[in-house]
Amino acid sequence: MSTSSPAPTRARLHPAAVVALATGGVIILGAIAFLVWLLTAGQTTPNAAATDKLVQWQQVFKTYRDANGGLPDVAAGGYCLGTGFPVGAGGTPNCRDYDGNTFYTEEASAPLMQALATTGPLPEGVSAPVRGTVGPYAIVDDAGIHLLTAEDGTCEAPAVEVWNDGGGLFICQILLER
């Protein structure tokens, strides 16, 4: 007499259960994809925001040039573009190397800001500091006006690199020629 046990039977899901599980999986994957998109959509990098600020200032200078036939007549040197810079060396709000030796003060930048304000409202805010340097700022010389900012890593177009410290600080520029 042989004793054989019945062969095990495989449990089968009802077709409706299979459809429900597949639909649930698709919904979960869709929700995850939507959350990833929601968290990343519309965010700009600090570099893109810094370049956007330079482009806004470029437009202000172009508007001034169109209205007055030239760029603002200010002394050669460095100027902060805007207000709200961190308090640094000398206990004053400064741009460029705000807490170092090569800074420009908001206060000394007032003549340029007043001239530019004659054509309309000025951009607000400052860029994120990178390794002790913050922008936007301008250097006025015989070539024109150099609109500059600090970026972490390579410069975003239309700004171009004019200097880097080899450690992540890149100085990016838009040049307004005379």
Short mmCIF file of C-alpha atoms in Angstrom, two decimals:
data_model
loop_
_atom_site.label_atom_id
_atom_site.label_comp_id
_atom_site.label_asym_id
_atom_site.label_seq_id
_atom_site.Cartn_x
_atom_site.Cartn_y
_atom_site.Cartn_z
CA MET A 1 0.00 0.00 0.00
CA SER A 2 1.41 3.25 -0.97
CA THR A 3 0.88 6.29 1.01
CA SER A 4 0.96 9.26 -1.14
CA SER A 5 -0.07 12.64 -0.10
CA PRO A 6 -2.04 14.77 -2.39
CA ALA A 7 0.00 17.18 -4.51
CA PRO A 8 0.09 20.65 -3.08
CA THR A 9 -2.20 23.06 -4.84
CA ARG A 10 -1.09 26.54 -5.77
CA ALA A 11 -3.11 29.35 -4.39
CA ARG A 12 -4.52 31.46 -7.16
CA LEU A 13 -5.68 34.97 -6.86
CA HIS A 14 -8.97 35.94 -8.29
CA PRO A 15 -8.50 38.08 -11.45
CA ALA A 16 -10.15 41.04 -9.70
CA ALA A 17 -7.55 40.83 -6.91
CA VAL A 18 -4.72 40.86 -9.45
CA VAL A 19 -6.19 43.97 -11.10
CA ALA A 20 -6.61 45.66 -7.69
CA LEU A 21 -2.97 44.94 -6.71
CA ALA A 22 -1.65 46.19 -10.06
CA THR A 23 -3.76 49.34 -9.84
CA GLY A 24 -2.54 49.97 -6.28
CA GLY A 25 1.07 49.58 -7.40
CA VAL A 26 0.59 52.04 -10.25
CA ILE A 27 -1.04 54.55 -7.90
CA ILE A 28 1.81 54.26 -5.40
CA LEU A 29 4.48 54.67 -8.09
CA GLY A 30 2.59 57.64 -9.54
CA ALA A 31 2.37 59.27 -6.11
CA ILE A 32 6.11 58.83 -5.56
CA ALA A 33 6.89 60.29 -8.99
CA PHE A 34 4.56 63.23 -8.30
CA LEU A 35 6.26 63.95 -4.95
CA VAL A 36 9.70 63.87 -6.54
CA TRP A 37 8.53 66.26 -9.25
CA LEU A 38 6.84 68.53 -6.71
CA LEU A 39 9.96 68.73 -4.56
CA THR A 40 12.26 69.56 -7.47
CA ALA A 41 10.05 71.62 -9.79
CA GLY A 42 10.62 75.35 -9.86
CA GLN A 43 13.67 75.29 -7.64
CA THR A 44 16.65 77.26 -8.79
CA THR A 45 20.16 76.58 -7.70
CA PRO A 46 22.04 79.28 -5.81
CA ASN A 47 24.20 79.75 -8.93
CA ALA A 48 21.18 80.24 -11.18
CA ALA A 49 19.69 82.68 -8.67
CA ALA A 50 22.96 84.65 -8.53
CA THR A 51 23.12 84.86 -12.33
CA ASP A 52 19.44 85.83 -12.50
CA LYS A 53 20.23 88.71 -10.15
CA LEU A 54 23.08 89.83 -12.46
CA VAL A 55 20.73 89.71 -15.45
CA GLN A 56 18.21 91.89 -13.55
CA TRP A 57 20.95 94.44 -12.85
CA GLN A 58 22.09 94.26 -16.47
CA GLN A 59 18.56 95.26 -17.50
CA VAL A 60 18.57 98.17 -15.02
CA PHE A 61 21.83 99.47 -16.49
CA LYS A 62 20.49 99.06 -20.05
CA THR A 63 17.34 100.96 -19.11
CA TYR A 64 19.50 103.72 -17.60
CA ARG A 65 21.66 103.83 -20.75
CA ASP A 66 18.58 104.04 -23.01
CA ALA A 67 17.08 106.85 -20.92
CA ASN A 68 20.29 108.86 -20.40
CA GLY A 69 22.46 108.10 -23.43
CA GLY A 70 25.16 106.37 -21.41
CA LEU A 71 26.04 104.47 -18.28
CA PRO A 72 25.94 106.23 -14.89
CA ASP A 73 28.75 108.74 -14.39
CA VAL A 74 30.32 107.55 -11.14
CA ALA A 75 33.92 107.34 -10.02
CA ALA A 76 35.96 104.30 -10.92
CA GLY A 77 35.85 101.68 -8.19
CA GLY A 78 33.65 99.05 -6.61
CA TYR A 79 29.96 99.31 -5.72
CA CYS A 80 27.39 97.08 -4.06
CA LEU A 81 24.33 96.48 -6.22
CA GLY A 82 21.33 96.68 -3.93
CA THR A 83 20.87 96.55 -0.20
CA GLY A 84 20.69 93.92 2.50
CA PHE A 85 24.31 92.81 2.43
CA PRO A 86 25.76 91.15 5.53
CA VAL A 87 27.50 93.27 8.14
CA GLY A 88 31.19 92.57 7.89
CA ALA A 89 34.50 94.33 8.30
CA GLY A 90 34.16 97.81 9.76
CA GLY A 91 30.73 96.94 11.19
CA THR A 92 29.04 97.99 7.93
CA PRO A 93 26.92 96.16 5.37
CA ASN A 94 29.39 95.10 2.67
CA CYS A 95 29.51 93.25 -0.62
CA ARG A 96 32.35 91.38 -2.34
CA ASP A 97 34.63 90.00 0.42
CA TYR A 98 32.32 91.43 3.06
CA ASP A 99 34.31 90.37 6.10
CA GLY A 100 37.77 90.61 4.53
CA ASN A 101 40.04 93.36 3.26
CA THR A 102 38.56 93.79 -0.22
CA PHE A 103 34.97 94.84 0.39
CA TYR A 104 32.69 97.61 -0.84
CA THR A 105 30.12 99.22 1.45
CA GLU A 106 26.44 99.75 0.79
CA GLU A 107 26.81 103.33 2.04
CA ALA A 108 29.54 104.23 -0.48
CA SER A 109 27.39 102.68 -3.23
CA ALA A 110 24.51 105.12 -2.65
CA PRO A 111 25.37 107.51 -5.54
CA LEU A 112 25.21 104.68 -8.08
CA MET A 113 21.99 103.29 -6.58
CA GLN A 114 20.38 106.77 -6.63
CA ALA A 115 21.32 107.28 -10.28
CA LEU A 116 19.92 103.89 -11.30
CA ALA A 117 16.72 104.43 -9.28
CA THR A 118 15.82 107.37 -11.52
CA THR A 119 14.72 104.90 -14.20
CA GLY A 120 12.55 102.66 -12.02
CA PRO A 121 12.59 100.18 -9.16
CA LEU A 122 15.81 98.33 -8.43
CA PRO A 123 16.15 94.57 -7.88
CA GLU A 124 16.00 93.47 -4.27
CA GLY A 125 18.07 91.02 -2.29
CA VAL A 126 21.56 89.67 -2.41
CA SER A 127 23.03 86.42 -3.64
CA ALA A 128 24.04 83.56 -1.38
CA PRO A 129 27.55 84.08 0.04
CA VAL A 130 30.22 81.70 -1.25
CA ARG A 131 33.40 81.29 0.80
CA GLY A 132 33.12 84.82 2.27
CA THR A 133 32.17 86.57 -0.96
CA VAL A 134 28.71 87.95 -1.71
CA GLY A 135 27.22 89.81 -4.65
CA PRO A 136 25.99 91.29 -6.75
CA TYR A 137 28.51 94.09 -7.04
CA ALA A 138 29.99 96.21 -9.81
CA ILE A 139 33.44 97.43 -10.72
CA VAL A 140 33.50 100.60 -12.78
CA ASP A 141 36.59 101.21 -14.94
CA ASP A 142 37.55 102.56 -18.36
CA ALA A 143 36.31 99.40 -20.14
CA GLY A 144 32.81 99.74 -18.71
CA ILE A 145 30.89 98.30 -15.80
CA HIS A 146 31.64 94.76 -14.67
CA LEU A 147 28.59 93.20 -13.00
CA LEU A 148 29.93 90.49 -10.69
CA THR A 149 28.74 87.85 -8.29
CA ALA A 150 30.06 84.83 -6.41
CA GLU A 151 28.97 81.36 -7.48
CA ASP A 152 29.75 77.93 -6.07
CA GLY A 153 31.31 76.04 -8.95
CA THR A 154 31.10 76.96 -12.60
CA CYS A 155 29.32 80.12 -13.74
CA GLU A 156 25.83 80.03 -15.22
CA ALA A 157 25.34 81.62 -18.67
CA PRO A 158 25.13 84.43 -19.64
CA ALA A 159 27.66 85.20 -16.88
CA VAL A 160 31.22 84.13 -17.57
CA GLU A 161 34.02 83.18 -15.21
CA VAL A 162 36.63 85.85 -14.57
CA TRP A 163 38.33 84.29 -11.53
CA ASN A 164 38.20 81.29 -9.19
CA ASP A 165 40.03 80.39 -6.02
CA GLY A 166 40.51 76.72 -6.87
CA GLY A 167 38.29 75.75 -3.95
CA GLY A 168 34.79 76.29 -5.31
CA LEU A 169 34.47 80.09 -5.35
CA PHE A 170 33.92 81.39 -8.87
CA ILE A 171 33.54 85.08 -9.67
CA CYS A 172 31.13 85.43 -12.57
CA GLN A 173 30.66 88.52 -14.72
CA ILE A 174 28.42 90.23 -17.19
CA LEU A 175 30.32 93.11 -18.81
CA LEU A 176 28.60 96.33 -19.90
CA GLU A 177 30.96 98.03 -22.32
CA ARG A 178 31.08 101.82 -22.63
#
